[in-house]
Tab-separated table of C-alpha atoms in Angstrom:
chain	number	residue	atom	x	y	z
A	1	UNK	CA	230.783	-1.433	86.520
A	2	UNK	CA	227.501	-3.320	87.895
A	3	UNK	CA	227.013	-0.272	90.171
A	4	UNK	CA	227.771	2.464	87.397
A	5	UNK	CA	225.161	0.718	85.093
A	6	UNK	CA	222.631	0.822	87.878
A	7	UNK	CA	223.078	4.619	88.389
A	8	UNK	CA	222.656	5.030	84.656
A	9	UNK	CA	219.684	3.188	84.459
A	10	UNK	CA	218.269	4.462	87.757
A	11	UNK	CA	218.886	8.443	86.417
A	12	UNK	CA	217.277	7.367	82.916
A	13	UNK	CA	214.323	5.865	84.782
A	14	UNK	CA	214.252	9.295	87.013
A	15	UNK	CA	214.466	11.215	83.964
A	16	UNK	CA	211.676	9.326	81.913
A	17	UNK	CA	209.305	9.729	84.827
A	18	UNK	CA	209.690	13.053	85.151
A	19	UNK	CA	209.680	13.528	81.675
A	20	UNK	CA	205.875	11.545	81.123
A	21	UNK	CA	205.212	13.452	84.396
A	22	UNK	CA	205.399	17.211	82.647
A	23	UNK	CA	204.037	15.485	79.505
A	24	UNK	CA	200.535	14.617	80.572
A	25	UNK	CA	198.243	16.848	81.208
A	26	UNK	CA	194.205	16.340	82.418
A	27	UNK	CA	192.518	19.482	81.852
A	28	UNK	CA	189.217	19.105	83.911
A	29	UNK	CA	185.522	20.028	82.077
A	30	UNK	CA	184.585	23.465	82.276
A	31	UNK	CA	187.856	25.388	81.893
A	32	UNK	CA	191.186	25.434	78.911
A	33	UNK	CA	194.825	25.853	79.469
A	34	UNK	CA	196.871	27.920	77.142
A	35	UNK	CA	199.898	26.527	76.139
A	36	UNK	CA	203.033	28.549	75.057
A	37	UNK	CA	205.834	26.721	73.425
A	38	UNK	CA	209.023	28.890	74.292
A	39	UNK	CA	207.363	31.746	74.957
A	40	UNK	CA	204.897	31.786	72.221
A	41	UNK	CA	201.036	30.272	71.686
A	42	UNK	CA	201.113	27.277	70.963
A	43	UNK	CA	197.984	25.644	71.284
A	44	UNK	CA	194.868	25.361	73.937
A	45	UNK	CA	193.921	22.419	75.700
A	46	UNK	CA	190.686	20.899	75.637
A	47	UNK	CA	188.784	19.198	78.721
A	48	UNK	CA	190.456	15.703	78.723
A	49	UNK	CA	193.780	13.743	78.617
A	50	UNK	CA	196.430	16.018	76.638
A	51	UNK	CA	200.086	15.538	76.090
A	52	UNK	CA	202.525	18.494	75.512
A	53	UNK	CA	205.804	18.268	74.749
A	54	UNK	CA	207.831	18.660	78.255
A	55	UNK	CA	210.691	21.129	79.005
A	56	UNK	CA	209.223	22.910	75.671
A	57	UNK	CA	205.596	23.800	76.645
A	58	UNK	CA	204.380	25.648	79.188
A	59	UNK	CA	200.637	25.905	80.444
A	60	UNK	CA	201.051	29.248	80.317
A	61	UNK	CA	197.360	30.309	81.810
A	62	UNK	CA	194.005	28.271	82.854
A	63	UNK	CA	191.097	29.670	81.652
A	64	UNK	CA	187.594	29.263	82.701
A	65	UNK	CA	184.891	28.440	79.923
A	66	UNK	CA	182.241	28.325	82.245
A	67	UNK	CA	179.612	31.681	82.388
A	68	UNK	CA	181.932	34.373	84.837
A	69	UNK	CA	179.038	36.615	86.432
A	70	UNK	CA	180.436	40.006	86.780
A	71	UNK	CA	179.349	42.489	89.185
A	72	UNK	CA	178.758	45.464	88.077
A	73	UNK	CA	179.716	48.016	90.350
A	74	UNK	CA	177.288	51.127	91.422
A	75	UNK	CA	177.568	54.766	89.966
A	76	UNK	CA	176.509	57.839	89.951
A	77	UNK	CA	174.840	58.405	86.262
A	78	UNK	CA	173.431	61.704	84.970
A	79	UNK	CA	170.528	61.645	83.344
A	80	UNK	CA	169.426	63.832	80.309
A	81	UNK	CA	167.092	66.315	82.549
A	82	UNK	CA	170.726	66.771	85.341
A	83	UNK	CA	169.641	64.276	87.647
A	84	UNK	CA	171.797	62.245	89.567
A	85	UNK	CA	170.888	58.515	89.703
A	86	UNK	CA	172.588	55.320	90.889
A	87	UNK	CA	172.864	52.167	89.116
A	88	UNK	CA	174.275	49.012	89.055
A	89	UNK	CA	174.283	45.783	86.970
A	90	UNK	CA	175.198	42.106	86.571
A	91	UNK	CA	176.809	40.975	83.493
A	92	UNK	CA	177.095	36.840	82.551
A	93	UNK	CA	179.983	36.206	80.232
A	94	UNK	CA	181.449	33.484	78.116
A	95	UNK	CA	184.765	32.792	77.167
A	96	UNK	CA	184.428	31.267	73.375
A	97	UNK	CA	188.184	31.940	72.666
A	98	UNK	CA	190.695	31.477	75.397
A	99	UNK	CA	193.754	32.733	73.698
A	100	UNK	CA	192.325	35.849	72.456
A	101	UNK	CA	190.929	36.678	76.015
A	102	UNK	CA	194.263	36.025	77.514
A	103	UNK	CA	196.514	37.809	74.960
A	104	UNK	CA	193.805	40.376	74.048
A	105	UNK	CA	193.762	42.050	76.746
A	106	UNK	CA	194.890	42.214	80.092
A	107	UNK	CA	192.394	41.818	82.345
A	108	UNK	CA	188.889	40.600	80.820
A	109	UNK	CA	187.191	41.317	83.930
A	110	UNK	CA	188.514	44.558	84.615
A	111	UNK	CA	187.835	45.793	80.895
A	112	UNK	CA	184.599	44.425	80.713
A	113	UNK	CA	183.306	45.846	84.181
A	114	UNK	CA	184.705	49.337	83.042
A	115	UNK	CA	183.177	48.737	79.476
A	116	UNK	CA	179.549	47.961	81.580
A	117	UNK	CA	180.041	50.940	83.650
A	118	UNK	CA	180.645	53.245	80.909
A	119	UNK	CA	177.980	51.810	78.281
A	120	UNK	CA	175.569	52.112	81.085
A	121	UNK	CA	176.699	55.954	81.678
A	122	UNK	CA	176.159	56.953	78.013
A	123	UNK	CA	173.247	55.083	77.068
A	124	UNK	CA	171.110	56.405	80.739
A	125	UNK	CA	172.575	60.057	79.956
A	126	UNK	CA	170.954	60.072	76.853
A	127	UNK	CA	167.480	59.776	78.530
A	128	UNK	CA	164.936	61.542	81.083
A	129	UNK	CA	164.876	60.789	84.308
A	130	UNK	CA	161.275	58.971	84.094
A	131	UNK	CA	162.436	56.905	80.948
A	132	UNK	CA	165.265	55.597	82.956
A	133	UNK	CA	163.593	54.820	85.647
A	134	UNK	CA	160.728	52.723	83.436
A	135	UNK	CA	162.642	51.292	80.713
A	136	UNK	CA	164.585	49.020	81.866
A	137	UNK	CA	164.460	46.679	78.757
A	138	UNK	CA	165.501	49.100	76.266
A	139	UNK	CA	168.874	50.201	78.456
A	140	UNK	CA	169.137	46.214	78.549
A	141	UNK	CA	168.539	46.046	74.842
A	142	UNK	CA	171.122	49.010	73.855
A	143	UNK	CA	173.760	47.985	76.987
A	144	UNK	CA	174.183	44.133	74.997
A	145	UNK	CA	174.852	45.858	71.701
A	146	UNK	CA	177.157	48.517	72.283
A	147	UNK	CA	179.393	45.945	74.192
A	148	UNK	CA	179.054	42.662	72.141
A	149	UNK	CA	181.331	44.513	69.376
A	150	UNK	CA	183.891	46.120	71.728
A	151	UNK	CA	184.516	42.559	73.240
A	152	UNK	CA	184.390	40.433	70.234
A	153	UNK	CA	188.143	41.286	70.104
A	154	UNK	CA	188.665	39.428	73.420
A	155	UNK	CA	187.055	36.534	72.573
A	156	UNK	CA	184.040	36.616	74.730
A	157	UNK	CA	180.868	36.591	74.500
A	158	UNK	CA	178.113	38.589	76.294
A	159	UNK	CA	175.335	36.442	77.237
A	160	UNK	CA	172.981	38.926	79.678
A	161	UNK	CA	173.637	41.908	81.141
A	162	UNK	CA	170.783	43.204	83.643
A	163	UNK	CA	169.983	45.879	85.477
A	164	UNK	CA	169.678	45.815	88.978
A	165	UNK	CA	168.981	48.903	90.780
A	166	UNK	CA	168.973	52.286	89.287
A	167	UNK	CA	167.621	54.633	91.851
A	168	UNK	CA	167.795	58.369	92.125
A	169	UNK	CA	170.397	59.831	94.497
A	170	UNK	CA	169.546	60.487	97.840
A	171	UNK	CA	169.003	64.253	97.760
A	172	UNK	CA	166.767	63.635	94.353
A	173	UNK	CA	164.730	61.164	96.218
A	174	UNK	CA	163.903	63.178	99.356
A	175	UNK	CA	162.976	66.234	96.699
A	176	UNK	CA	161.107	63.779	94.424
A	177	UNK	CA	158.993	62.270	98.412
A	178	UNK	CA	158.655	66.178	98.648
A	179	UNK	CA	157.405	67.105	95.649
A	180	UNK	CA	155.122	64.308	95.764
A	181	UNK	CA	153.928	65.105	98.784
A	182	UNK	CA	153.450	68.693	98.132
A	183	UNK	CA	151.211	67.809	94.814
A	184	UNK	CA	148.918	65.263	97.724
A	185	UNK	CA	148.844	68.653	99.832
A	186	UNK	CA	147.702	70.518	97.326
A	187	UNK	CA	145.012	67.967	96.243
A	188	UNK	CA	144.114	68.130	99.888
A	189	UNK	CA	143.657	71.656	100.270
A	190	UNK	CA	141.680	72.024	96.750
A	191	UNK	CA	139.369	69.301	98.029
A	192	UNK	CA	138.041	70.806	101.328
A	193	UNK	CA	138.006	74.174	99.889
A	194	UNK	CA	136.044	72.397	97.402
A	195	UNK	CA	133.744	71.007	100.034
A	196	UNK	CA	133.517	74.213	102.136
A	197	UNK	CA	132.114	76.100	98.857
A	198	UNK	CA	129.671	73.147	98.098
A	199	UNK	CA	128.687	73.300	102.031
A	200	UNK	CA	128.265	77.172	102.159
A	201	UNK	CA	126.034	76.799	98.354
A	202	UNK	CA	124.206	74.547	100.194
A	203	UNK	CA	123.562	76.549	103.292
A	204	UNK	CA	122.378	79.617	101.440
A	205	UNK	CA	119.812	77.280	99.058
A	206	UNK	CA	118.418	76.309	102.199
A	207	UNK	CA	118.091	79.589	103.622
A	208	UNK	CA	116.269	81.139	100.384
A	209	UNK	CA	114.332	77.800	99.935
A	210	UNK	CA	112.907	78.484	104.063
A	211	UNK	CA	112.581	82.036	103.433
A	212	UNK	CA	110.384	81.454	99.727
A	213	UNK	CA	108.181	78.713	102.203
A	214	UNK	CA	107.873	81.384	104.814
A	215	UNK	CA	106.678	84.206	102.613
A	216	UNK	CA	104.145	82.145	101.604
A	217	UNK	CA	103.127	80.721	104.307
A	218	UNK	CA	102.759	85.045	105.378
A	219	UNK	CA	100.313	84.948	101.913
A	220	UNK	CA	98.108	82.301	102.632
A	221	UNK	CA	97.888	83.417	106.524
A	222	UNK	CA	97.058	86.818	105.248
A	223	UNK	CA	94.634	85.248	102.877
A	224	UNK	CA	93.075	83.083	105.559
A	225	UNK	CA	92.684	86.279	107.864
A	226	UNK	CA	90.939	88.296	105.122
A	227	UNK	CA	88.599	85.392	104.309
A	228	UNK	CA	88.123	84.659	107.984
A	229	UNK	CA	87.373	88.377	108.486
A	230	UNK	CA	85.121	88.568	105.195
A	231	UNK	CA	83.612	85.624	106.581
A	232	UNK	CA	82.953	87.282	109.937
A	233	UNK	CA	82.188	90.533	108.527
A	234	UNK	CA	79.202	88.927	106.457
A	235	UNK	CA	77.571	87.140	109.322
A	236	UNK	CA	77.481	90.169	111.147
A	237	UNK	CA	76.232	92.692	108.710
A	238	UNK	CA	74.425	95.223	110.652
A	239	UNK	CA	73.593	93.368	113.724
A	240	UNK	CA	75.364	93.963	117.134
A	241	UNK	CA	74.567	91.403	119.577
A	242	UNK	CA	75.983	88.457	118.515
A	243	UNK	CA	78.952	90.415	118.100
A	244	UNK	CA	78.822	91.719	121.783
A	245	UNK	CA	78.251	88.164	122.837
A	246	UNK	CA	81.080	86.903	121.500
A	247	UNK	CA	83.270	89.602	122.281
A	248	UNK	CA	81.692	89.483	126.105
A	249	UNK	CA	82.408	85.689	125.776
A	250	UNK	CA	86.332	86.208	124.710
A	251	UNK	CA	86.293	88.985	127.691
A	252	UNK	CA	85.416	86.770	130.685
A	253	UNK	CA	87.508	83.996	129.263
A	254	UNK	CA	90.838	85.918	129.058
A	255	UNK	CA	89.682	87.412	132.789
A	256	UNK	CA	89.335	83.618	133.323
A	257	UNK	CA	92.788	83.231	132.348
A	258	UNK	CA	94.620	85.652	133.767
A	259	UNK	CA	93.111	84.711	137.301
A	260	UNK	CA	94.361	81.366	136.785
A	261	UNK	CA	97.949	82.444	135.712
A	262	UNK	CA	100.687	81.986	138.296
A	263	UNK	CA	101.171	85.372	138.576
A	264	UNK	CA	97.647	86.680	139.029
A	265	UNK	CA	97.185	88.220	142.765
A	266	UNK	CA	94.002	90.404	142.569
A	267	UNK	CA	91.416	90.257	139.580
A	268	UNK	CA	89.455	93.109	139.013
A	269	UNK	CA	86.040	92.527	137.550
A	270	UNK	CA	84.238	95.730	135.213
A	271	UNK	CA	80.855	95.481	137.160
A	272	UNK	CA	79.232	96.806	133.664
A	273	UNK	CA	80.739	93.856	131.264
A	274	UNK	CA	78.697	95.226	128.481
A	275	UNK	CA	79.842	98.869	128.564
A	276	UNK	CA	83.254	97.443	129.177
A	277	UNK	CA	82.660	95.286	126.036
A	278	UNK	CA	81.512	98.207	124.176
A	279	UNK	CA	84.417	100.204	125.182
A	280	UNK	CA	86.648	97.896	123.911
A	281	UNK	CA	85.093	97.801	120.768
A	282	UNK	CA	85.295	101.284	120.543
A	283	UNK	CA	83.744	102.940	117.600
A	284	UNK	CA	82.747	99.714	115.986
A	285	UNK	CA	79.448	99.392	117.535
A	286	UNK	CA	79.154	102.834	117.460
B	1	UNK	CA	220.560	-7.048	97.140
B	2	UNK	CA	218.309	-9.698	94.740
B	3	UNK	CA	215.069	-8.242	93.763
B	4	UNK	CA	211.970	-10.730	93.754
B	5	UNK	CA	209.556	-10.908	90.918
B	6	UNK	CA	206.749	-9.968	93.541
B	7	UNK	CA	208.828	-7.004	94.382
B	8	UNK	CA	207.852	-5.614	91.455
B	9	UNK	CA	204.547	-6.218	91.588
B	10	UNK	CA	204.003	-4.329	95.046
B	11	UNK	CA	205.988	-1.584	93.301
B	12	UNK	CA	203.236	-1.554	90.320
B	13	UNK	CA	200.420	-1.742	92.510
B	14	UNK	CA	201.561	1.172	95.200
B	15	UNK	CA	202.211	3.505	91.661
B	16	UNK	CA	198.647	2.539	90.567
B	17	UNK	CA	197.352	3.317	94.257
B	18	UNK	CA	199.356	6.658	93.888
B	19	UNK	CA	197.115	7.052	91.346
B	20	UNK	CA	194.376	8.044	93.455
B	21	UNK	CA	196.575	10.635	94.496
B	22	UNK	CA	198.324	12.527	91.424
B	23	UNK	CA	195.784	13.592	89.066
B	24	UNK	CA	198.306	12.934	86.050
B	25	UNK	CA	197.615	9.238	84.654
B	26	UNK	CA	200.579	8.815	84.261
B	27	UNK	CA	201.637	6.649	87.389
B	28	UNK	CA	199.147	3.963	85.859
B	29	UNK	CA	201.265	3.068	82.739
B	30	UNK	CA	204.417	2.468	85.244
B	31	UNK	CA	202.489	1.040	87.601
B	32	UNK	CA	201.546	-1.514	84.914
B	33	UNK	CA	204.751	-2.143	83.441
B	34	UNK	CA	205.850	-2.900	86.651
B	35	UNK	CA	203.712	-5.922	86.774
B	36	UNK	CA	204.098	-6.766	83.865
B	37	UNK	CA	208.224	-6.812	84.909
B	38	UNK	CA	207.269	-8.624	87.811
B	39	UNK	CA	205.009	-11.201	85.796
B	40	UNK	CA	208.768	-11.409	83.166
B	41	UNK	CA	210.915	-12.110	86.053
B	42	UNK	CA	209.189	-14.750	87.513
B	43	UNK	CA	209.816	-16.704	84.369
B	44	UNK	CA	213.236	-14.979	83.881
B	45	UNK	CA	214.640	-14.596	87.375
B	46	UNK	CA	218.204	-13.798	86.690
B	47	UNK	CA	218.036	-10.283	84.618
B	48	UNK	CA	220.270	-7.596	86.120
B	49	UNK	CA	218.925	-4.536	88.058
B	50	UNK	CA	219.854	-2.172	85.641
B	51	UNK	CA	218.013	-3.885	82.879
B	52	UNK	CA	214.920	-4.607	84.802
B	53	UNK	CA	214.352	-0.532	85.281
B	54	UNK	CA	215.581	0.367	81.821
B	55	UNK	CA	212.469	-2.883	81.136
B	56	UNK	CA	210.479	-0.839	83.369
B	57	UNK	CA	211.379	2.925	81.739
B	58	UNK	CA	210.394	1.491	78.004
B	59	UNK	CA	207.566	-0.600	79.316
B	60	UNK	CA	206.351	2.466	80.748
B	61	UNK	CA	206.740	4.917	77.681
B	62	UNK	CA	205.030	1.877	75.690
B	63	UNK	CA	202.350	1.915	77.352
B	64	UNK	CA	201.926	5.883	77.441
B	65	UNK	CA	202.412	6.187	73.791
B	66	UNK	CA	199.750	3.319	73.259
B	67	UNK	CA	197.316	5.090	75.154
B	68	UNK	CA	197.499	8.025	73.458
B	69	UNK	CA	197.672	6.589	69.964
B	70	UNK	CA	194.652	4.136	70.424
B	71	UNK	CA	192.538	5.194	72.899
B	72	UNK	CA	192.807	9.054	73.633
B	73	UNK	CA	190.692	9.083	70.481
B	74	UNK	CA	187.918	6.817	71.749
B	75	UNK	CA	187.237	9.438	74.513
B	76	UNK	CA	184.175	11.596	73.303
B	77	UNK	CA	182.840	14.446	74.739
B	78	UNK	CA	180.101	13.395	76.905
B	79	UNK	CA	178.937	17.273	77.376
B	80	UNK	CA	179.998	20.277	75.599
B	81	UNK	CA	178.712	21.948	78.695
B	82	UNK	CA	181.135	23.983	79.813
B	83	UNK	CA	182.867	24.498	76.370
B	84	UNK	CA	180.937	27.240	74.649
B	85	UNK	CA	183.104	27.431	71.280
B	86	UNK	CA	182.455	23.482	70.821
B	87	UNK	CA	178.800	24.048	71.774
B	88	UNK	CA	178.246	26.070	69.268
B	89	UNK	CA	180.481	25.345	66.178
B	90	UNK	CA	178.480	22.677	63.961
B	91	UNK	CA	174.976	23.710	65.430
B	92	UNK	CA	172.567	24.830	62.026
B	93	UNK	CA	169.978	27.392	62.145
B	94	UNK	CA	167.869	29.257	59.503
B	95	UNK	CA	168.302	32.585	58.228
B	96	UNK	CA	165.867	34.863	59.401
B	97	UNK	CA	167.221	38.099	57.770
B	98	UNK	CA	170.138	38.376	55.652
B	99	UNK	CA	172.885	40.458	55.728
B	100	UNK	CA	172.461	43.424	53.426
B	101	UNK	CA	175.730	45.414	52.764
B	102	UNK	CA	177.328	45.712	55.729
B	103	UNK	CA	174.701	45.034	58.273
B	104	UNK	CA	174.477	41.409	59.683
B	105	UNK	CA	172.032	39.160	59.521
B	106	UNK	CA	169.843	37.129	61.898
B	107	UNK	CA	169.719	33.779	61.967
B	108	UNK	CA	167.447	31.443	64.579
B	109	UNK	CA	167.832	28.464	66.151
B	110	UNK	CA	165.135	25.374	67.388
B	111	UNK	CA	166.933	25.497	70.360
B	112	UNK	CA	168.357	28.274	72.165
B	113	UNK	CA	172.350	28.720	71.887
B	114	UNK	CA	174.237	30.056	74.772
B	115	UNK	CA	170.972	31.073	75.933
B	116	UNK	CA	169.849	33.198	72.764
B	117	UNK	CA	167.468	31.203	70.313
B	118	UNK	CA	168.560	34.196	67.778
B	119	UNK	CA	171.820	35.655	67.086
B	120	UNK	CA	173.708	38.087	64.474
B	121	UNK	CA	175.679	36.518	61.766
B	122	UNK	CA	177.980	37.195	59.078
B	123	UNK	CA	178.444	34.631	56.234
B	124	UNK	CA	181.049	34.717	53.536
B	125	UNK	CA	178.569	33.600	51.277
B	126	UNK	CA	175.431	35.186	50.151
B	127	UNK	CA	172.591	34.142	52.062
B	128	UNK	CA	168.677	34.525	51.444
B	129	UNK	CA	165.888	34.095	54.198
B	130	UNK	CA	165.148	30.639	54.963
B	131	UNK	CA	168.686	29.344	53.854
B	132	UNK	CA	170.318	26.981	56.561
B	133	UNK	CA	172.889	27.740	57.601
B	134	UNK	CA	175.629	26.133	59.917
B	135	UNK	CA	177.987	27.694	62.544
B	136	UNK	CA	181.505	27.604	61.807
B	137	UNK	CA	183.136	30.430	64.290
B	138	UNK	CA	181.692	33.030	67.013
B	139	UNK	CA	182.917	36.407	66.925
B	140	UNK	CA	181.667	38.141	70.227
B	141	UNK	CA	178.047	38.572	69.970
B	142	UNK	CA	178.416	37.576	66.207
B	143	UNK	CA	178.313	33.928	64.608
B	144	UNK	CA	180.342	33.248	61.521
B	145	UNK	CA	178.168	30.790	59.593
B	146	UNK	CA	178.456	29.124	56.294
B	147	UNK	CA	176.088	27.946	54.130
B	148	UNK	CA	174.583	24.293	54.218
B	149	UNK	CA	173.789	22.601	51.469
């Protein structure tokens, strides 16, 4: 009898333990538990000491209330103009609502990646290529609203969504290098031919400028020689003899010359200077 | 086999060191009946076995229910970091825009709430600008405010 009683108390002891045991429940800060009671919601558990009824409740799931940062996969996004580009993003959400997440859908990550990734497709197909590549704050701007109502349902809410890289594809790059390049090519060429014409205007100025300076410097020669002449012509008037003298002067000074000139082997000397004088003159002194 | 008084209380104090252990506190409340079964049969020395644990079981659901009758209420949230809805439920900002038909309104806040200082509302009452209002629910990117009076 003593040892039956023992048993009996022993398995009630056993039984209580367990029983507080799958009772208590610490939920730590920054996440909720769902509870089902036989099979159905029953309530969600806050951070802190909780107590559920055992053998009846069931933490069905733990959820996370903390921000979840989803990455946002990369894709290939048409834009408006047919352009391939690739972009990614990084989402922060919120769970305000643990039930609803859990029961609202299957798998809040999942749905909400695929909800990013498709936003993101519509809202960058409905612009131009250089509009999606500078306006980042307006695909930011449209991306929060057209998701915040789709996942209001699940009980979450979107707190940022950002863009991080939205590039053009590979091929579109190297033609968008190339066509930049080509356009600095072109600027390239226009600017020597641009320099070769100013060079060649140049030139030619130059040339007419020299030739204008050389005709007159022909004119006031020209004038020089008919005033030097007029000149001469008036001392002389009628008279010969200076005339002769300075011509007979000029004569045995180029003779003078030429015997002194490297190449002068045997001088020959008029022995009548002034008939050879005169004979040069010709029919001047005649 | 004669159990000691101080049997008992090595019992109590190896549950309370388990403790440290089980994240549960639950091992405290039987660790403490325990002594206090030890501290009974050291005045009492001849109770049976049997009615020393079924002493221990009650003690120990005693104590469990008192703690969560009396003092799981005295525990206050130190943060609501962490705990968005809570966060945000209670919090009262003023009505920028109001809702118009069926578009929402705006509604601002001194401080910024889950990192937004302004935020889309619907109220069940009608609301004009400058009217504070306080948040009751949030519906995705949408509060559900009433107003305060």
């Amino acid at each position: 009898m003593e040892i039956g009683a023992l048993y009996t108390a022993f398995v009630f002891t056993l039984i209580v333990i367990v029983t507080l045991f799958k009772g208590v429940r610490i939920v730590p800060q920054g996440s909720k538990w769902v509870i089902q009671r036989l099979g159905k919601y029953h309530s969600t558990l806050s951070p802190g000491l909780n107590f559920i009824i055992p053998y009846f409740d069931k933490v069905a799931y733990k959820v996370t209330t903390k921000d979840i940062v989803l990455d946002i996969p990369s894709q290939d996004v048409i834009t408006m103009d047919n352009v391939v580009i690739i972009a990614n993003a990084v989402a922060f959400i919120n769970i305000v609502h643990p039930e609803k997440a859990v029961y609202g859908v299957e798998n809040y990550i999942i749905a909400i990646q695929n909800l990013v990734q498709t936003s993101l497709r519509s809202i960058i197909g409905e612009m131009q290529l250089d509009d999606a590549l500078s306006s980042r704050d307006t695909i930011k701007a449209k991306l929060k609203t057209s998701i915040s109502d789709d996942i209001s349902d699940w009980g979450i809410t979107l707190k940022t969504v950002e863009i991080q890289d939205i590039n053009p594809s590979p091929t579109m790059q190297k033609a968008m290098e190339e066509q930049a390049a080509a356009e600095r090519q072109r600027r390239a060429t226009v600017t020597r031919a641009d320099g070769e014409k100013q060079a060649a205007i140049l030139e030619a100025e130059g040339r007419l400028e020299a030739s204008k300076r050389d005709a007159q410097a022909k004119i006031v020669l020209a004038d020089a020689s008919q005033q030097a002449i007029e000149k001469v012509t008036q001392a002389i008037k009628d008279q010969e003899l200076p005339v002769m003298y300075l011509l007979g002067e000029k004569y045995i000074e180029s003779i003078r010359a030429m015997a002194t000139s490297a190449n002068g082997k045997t001088i020959v000397l008029p022995a009548d200077i002034p008939a050879a004088v005169r004979g040069i003159m010709g029919g001047v002194t005649k | 086999m004669v159990i000691l008084w101080w049997y008992w209380l090595i019992f109590g104090m190896l549950l309370m060191l388990g403790e440290l252990f089980i994240p549960s506190f639950t091992l405290f409340w039987f660790g403490l009946a325990a002594l206090l079964l030890g501290a009974i049969l050291y005045f009492l020395p001849d109770l049976s076995l049997p009615s020393q644990l079924i002493c221990w079981t009650v003690g120990s659901i005693v104590f469990t229910a008192l703690w969560f009758k009396y003092f799981k209420p005295t525990m206050i949230d130190r943060t609501k970091a962490g705990i968005s809805r809570e966060a945000v439920t209670g919090q009262t900002g003023i009505v920028v825009k109001p809702p118009q038909d069926d578009l929402r309104g705006i509604v601002r806040f001194a401080l910024p709430l889950l990192g937004n200082d302004e935020w889309e509302f619907i109220a069940t009452e009608t609301c004009q600008v400058g009217d504070r209002v306080e948040v009751t629910d949030v519906s995705g990117n949408t509060l559900v405010v009433r107003r305060k009076p």
